CSV table of C-alpha atoms in Angstrom, one decimal:
chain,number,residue,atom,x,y,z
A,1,UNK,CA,107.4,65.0,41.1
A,2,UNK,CA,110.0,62.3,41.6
A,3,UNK,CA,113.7,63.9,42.1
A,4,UNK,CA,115.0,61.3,39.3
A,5,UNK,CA,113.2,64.2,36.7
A,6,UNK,CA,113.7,67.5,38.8
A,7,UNK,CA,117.0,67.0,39.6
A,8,UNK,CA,119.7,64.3,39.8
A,9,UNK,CA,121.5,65.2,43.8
A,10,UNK,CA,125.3,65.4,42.9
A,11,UNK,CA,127.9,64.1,45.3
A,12,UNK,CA,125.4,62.8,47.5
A,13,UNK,CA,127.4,60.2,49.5
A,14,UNK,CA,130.4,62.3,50.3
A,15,UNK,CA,128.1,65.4,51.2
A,16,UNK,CA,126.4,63.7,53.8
A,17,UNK,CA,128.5,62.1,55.5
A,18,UNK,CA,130.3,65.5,55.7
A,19,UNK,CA,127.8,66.6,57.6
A,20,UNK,CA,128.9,64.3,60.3
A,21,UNK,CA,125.2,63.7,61.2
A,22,UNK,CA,124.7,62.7,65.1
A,23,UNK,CA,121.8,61.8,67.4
A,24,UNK,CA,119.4,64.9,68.0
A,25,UNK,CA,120.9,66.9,65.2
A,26,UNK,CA,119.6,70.4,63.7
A,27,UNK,CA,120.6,70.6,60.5
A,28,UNK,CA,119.6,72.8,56.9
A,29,UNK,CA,120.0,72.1,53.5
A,30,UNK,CA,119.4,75.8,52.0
A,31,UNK,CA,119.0,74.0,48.3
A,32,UNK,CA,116.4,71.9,48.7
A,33,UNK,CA,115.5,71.1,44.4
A,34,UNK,CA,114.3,68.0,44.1
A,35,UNK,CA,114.6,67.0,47.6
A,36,UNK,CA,117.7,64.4,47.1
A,37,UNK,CA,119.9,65.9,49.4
A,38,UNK,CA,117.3,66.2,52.4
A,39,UNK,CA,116.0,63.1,51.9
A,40,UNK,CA,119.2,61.6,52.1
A,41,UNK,CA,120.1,63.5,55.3
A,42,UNK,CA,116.2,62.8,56.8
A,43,UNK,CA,117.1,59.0,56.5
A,44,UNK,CA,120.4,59.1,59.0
A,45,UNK,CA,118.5,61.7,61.5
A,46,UNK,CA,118.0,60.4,64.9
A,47,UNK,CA,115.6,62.4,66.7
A,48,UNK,CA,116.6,65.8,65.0
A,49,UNK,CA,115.3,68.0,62.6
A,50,UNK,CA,116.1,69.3,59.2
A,51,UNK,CA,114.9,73.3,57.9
A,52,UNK,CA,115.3,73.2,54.1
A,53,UNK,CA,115.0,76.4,51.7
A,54,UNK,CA,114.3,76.8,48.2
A,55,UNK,CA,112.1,80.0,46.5
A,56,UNK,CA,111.3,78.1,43.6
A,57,UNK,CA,107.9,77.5,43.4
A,58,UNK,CA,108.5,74.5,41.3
A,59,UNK,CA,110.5,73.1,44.6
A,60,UNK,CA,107.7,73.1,46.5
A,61,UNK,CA,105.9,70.2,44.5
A,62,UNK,CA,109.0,68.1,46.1
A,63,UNK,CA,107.8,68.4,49.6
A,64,UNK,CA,109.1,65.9,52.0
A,65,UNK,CA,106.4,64.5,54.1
A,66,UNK,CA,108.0,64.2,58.1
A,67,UNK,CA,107.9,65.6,61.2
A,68,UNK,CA,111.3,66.3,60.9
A,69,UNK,CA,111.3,68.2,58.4
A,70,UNK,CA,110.5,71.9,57.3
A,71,UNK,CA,110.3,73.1,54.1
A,72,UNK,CA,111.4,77.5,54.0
A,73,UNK,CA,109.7,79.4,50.8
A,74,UNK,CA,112.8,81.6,50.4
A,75,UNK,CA,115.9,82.7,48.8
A,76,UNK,CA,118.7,81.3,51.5
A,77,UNK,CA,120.5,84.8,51.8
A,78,UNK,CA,117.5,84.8,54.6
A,79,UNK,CA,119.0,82.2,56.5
A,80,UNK,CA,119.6,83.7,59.5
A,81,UNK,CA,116.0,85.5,59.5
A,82,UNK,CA,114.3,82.4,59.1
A,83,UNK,CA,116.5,80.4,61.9
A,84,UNK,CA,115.5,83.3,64.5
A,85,UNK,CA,111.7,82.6,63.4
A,86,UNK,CA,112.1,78.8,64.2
A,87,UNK,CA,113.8,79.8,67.4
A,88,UNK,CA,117.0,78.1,66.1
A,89,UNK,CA,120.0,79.5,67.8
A,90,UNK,CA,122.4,77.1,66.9
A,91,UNK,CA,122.8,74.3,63.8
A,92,UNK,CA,125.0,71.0,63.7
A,93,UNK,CA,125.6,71.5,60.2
A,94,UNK,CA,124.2,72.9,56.9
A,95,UNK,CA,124.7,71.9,53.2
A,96,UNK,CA,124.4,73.9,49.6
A,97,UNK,CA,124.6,72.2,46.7
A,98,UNK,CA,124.8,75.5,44.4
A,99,UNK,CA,124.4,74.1,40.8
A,100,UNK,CA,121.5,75.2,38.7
A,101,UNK,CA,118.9,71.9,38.6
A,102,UNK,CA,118.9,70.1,35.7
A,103,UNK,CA,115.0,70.5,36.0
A,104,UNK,CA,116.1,74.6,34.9
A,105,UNK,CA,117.8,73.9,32.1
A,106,UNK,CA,115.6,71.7,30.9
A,107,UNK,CA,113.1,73.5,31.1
A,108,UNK,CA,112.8,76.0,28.0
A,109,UNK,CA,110.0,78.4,29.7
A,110,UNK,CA,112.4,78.9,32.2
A,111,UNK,CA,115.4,80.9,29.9
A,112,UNK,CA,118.5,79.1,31.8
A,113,UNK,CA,119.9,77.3,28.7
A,114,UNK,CA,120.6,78.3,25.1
A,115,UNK,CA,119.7,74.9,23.7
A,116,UNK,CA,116.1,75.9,23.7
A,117,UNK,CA,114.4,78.9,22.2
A,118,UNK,CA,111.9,80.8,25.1
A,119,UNK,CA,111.6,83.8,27.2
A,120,UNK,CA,115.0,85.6,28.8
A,121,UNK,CA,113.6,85.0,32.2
A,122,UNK,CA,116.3,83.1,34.5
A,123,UNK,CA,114.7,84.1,38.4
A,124,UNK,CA,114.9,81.4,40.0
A,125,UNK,CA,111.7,83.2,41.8
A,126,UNK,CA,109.6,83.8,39.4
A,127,UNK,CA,107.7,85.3,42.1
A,128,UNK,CA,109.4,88.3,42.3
A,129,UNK,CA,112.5,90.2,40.3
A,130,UNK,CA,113.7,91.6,37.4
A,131,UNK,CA,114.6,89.1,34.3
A,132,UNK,CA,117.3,88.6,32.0
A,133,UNK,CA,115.4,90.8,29.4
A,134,UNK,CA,115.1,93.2,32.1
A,135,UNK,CA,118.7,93.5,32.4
A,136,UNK,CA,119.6,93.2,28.6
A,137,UNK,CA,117.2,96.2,27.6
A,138,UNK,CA,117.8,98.2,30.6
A,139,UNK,CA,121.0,98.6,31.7
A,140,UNK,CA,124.0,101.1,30.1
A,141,UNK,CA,126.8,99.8,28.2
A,142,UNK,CA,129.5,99.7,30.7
A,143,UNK,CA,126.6,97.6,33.6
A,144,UNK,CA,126.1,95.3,30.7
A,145,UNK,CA,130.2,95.0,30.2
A,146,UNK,CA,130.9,94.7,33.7
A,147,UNK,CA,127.9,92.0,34.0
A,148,UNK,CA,129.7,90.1,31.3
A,149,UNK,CA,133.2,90.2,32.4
A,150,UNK,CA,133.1,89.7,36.8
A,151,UNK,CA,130.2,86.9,36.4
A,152,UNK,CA,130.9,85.1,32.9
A,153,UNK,CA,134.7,86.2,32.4
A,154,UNK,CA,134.3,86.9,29.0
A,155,UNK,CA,137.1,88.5,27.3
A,156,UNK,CA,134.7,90.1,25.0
A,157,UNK,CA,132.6,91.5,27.6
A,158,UNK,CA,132.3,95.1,26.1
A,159,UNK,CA,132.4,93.9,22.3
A,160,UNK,CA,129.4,92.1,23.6
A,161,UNK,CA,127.7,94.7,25.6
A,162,UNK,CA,128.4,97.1,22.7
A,163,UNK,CA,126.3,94.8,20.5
A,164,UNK,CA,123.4,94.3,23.1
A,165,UNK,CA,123.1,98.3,22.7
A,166,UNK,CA,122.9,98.6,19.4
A,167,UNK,CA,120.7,95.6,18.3
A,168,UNK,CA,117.6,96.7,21.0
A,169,UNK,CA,117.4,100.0,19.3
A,170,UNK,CA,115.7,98.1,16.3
A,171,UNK,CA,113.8,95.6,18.9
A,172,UNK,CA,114.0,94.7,22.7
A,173,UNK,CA,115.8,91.6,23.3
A,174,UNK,CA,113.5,89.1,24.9
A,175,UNK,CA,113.9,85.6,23.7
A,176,UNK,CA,116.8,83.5,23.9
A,177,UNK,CA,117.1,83.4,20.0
A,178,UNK,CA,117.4,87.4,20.3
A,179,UNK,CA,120.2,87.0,22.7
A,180,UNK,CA,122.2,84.3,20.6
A,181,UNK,CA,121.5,86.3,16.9
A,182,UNK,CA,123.9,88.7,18.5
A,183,UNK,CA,125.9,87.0,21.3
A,184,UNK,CA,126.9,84.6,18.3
A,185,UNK,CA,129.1,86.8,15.9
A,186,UNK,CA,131.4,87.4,18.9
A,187,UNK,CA,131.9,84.2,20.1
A,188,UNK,CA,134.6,82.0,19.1
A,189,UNK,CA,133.5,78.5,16.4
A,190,UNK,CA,135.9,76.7,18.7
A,191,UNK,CA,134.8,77.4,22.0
A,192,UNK,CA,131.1,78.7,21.2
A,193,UNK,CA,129.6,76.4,23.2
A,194,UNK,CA,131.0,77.5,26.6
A,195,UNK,CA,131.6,81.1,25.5
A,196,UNK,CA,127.7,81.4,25.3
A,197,UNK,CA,127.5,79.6,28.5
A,198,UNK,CA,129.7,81.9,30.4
A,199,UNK,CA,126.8,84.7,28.5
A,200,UNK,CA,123.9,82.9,30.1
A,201,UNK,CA,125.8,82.2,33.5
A,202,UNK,CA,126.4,86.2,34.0
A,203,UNK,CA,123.0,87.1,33.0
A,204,UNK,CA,121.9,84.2,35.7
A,205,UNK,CA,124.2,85.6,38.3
A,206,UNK,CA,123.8,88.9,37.9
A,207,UNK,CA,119.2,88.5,37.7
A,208,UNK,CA,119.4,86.4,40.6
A,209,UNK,CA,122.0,88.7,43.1
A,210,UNK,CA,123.4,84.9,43.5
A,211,UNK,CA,127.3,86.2,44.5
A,212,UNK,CA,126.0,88.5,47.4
A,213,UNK,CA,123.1,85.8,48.3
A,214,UNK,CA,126.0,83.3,48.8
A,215,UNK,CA,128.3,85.9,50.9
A,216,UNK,CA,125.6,86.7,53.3
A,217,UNK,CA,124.5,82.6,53.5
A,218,UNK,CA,127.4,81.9,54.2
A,219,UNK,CA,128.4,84.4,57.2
A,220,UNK,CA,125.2,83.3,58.7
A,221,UNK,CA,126.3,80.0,58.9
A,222,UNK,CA,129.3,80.5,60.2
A,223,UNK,CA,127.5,82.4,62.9
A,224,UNK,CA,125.2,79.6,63.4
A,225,UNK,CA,127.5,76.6,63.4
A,226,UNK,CA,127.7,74.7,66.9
A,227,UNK,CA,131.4,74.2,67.7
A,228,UNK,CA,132.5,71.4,66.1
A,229,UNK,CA,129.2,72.2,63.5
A,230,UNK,CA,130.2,71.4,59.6
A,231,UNK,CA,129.7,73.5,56.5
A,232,UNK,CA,129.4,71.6,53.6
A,233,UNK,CA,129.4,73.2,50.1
A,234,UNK,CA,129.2,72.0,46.6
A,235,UNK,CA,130.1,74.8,43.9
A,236,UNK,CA,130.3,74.4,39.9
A,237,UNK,CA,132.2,77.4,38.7
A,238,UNK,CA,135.4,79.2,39.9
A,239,UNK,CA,133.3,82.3,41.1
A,240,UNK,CA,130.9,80.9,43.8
A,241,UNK,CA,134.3,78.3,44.3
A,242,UNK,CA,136.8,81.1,45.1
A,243,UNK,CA,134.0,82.6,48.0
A,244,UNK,CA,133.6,79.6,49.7
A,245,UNK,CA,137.5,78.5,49.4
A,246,UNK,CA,138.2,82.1,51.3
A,247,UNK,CA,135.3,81.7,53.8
A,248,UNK,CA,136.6,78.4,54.7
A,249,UNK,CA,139.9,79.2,55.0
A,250,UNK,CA,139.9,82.8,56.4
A,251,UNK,CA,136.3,83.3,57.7
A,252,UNK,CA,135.6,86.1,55.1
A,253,UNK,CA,134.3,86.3,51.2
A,254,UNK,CA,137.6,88.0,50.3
A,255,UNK,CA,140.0,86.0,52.0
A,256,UNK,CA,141.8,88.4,54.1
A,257,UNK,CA,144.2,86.7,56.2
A,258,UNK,CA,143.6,88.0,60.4
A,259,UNK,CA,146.7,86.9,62.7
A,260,UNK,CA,146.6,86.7,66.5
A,261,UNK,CA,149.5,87.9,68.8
A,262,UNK,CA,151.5,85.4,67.7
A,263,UNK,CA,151.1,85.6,64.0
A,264,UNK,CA,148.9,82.3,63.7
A,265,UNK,CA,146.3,81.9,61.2
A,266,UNK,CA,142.8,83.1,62.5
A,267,UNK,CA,139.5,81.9,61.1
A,268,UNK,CA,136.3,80.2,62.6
A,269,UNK,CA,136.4,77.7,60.6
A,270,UNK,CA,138.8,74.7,59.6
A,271,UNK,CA,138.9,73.2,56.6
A,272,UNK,CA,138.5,68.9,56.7
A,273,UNK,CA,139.2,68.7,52.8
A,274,UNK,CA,141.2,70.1,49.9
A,275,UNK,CA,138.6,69.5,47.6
A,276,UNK,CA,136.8,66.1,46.6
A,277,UNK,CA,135.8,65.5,43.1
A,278,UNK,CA,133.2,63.5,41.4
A,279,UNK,CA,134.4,59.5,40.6
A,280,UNK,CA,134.2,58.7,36.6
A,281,UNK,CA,131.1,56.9,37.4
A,282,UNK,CA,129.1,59.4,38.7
A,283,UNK,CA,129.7,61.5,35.7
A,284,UNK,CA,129.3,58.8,33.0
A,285,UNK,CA,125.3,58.9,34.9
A,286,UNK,CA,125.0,62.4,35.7
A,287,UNK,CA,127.2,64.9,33.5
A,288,UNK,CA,126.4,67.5,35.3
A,289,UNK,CA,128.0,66.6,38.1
A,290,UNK,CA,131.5,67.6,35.7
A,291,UNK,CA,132.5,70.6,37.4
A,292,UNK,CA,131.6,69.8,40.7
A,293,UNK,CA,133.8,70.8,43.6
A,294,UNK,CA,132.9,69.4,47.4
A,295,UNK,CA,134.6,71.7,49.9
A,296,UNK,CA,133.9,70.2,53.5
A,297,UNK,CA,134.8,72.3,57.1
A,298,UNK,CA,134.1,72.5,60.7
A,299,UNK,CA,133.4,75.3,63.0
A,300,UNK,CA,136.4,75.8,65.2
């Protein structure tokens, strides 16, 4: 499957050459997709190697044929796991590229998007997992509420989960048509587009463990980062942003400040960039790339 149809690689310039890729290199891309980013990186290694993750199945028809290159079957919270199996002990730099592929959405068997009617499945393993469904018909009011309102910041978030409740006593809710017949009175005319997207977003989240799979990703990488090693992260929504803003800037998910003796800053990482955005061109040929953020820095 060409990665012109799977997945269109955003900001894919500017997060290479983050990565600051030398002679003899180890590097990982732990979102592999369609294969843009790592081929990309495979065509400036010089005698190194790249390790690339993805549990989609789907990703697998993507397969980069190299001897530089291994493909991992596996979610990257695993990261550190899977380096220790390739007797890795230290990387030169890793990349995650956290959007959703467009190849998902697109894809109505899938459940990721509300444009298309189709099962409320949205693993991005369909190997293994609960589903959306799963979650809708399963969990208690206040789950559902608190589901709504950390991971899609919905201001209706009980109003919502309150409806959810009542509606699968008459039937389980297990299309994507079921979920917008009642997600849609509670949403705003003006803004129903991206209200039901923040819906579909916490359902993703929350089916996926995709927070906590980022938290622990990212503190093996900071473990694993050489000195001088970059971390180089693309996110697409203020959640996933706000993690790796504070692991860049204070070495922790939460972004507790630690102090030396001297009351100076202490964190193992620098930061080598505010933030860099997409240019107008690449979003008049990818829209997706919209609300892209590119957060690049360096082990210390």
């Amino acid at each position: 499957m060409a990665d012109g149809c799977y997945h269109v690689p955003v900001l894919l310039k500017e997060s290479v050459d983050g990565l600051n890729i030398g002679k003899g290199g180890v590097f990982v891309d732990v979102t592999f997709g369609g294969g843009g980013h790592s081929r990309e990186i495979l065509s400036r290694l010089d005698g190194g190697h790249l390790y690339s993750f993805d549990q989609d199945a789907e990703a697998e028809q993507n397969i980069v044929g190299s001897e530089a290159f291994t493909f991992v079957r596996s979610n990257f919270r695993f990261l550190k796991n899977f380096m220790r199996y390739y007797g890795v002990e230290q990387i030169d730099g890793l990349l995650a590229d956290l959007g959703v592929s467009s190849h998902h959405f697109d894809d109505s068997s899938r459940g990721f998007s509300f444009r298309f009617d189709g099962e409320l499945d949205m693993r991005m393993n369909q190997r293994a997992g609960k589903t959306a469904a799963d979650v809708l018909n399963s969990y208690g009011e206040k789950e559902l509420a608190d589901v709504f309102y950390l991971y899609g910041e919905l201001k209706q978030s009980r109003r919502l989960a309150a409806a959810v409740v009542n509606a699968r006593k008459t039937k389980e809710l297990r299309t994507i048509g079921d979920l917008i017949e009642v997600a849609t009175p509670l949403v705003g005319r003006d803004r129903e587009k991206k209200d039901m997207a923040k819906v579909f977003q916490a359902l993703r989240i929350e089916v996926n463990g995709e927070l906590e799979a980022l938290k622990e990703m990212l503190n093996a990488a900071v473990e694993l980062l050489k000195p001088g090693g970059r971390l180089v992260v693309i996110t697409y929504h203020s959640l996933e942003d706000r993690i790796v803003k504070n692991m860049m800037r204070a070495g922790n998910a939460e972004g507790e400040v630690e102090k030396d003796f001297f009351g100076r800053m202490s964190s193992p990482l620098r930061m080598l960039n505010k933030v860099t955005l997409p240019s107008k061109e690449e979003i008049e040929r990818n829209p997706r790339s919209r609300s892209a953020k590119l957060r690049i820095a360096e082990k210390v």
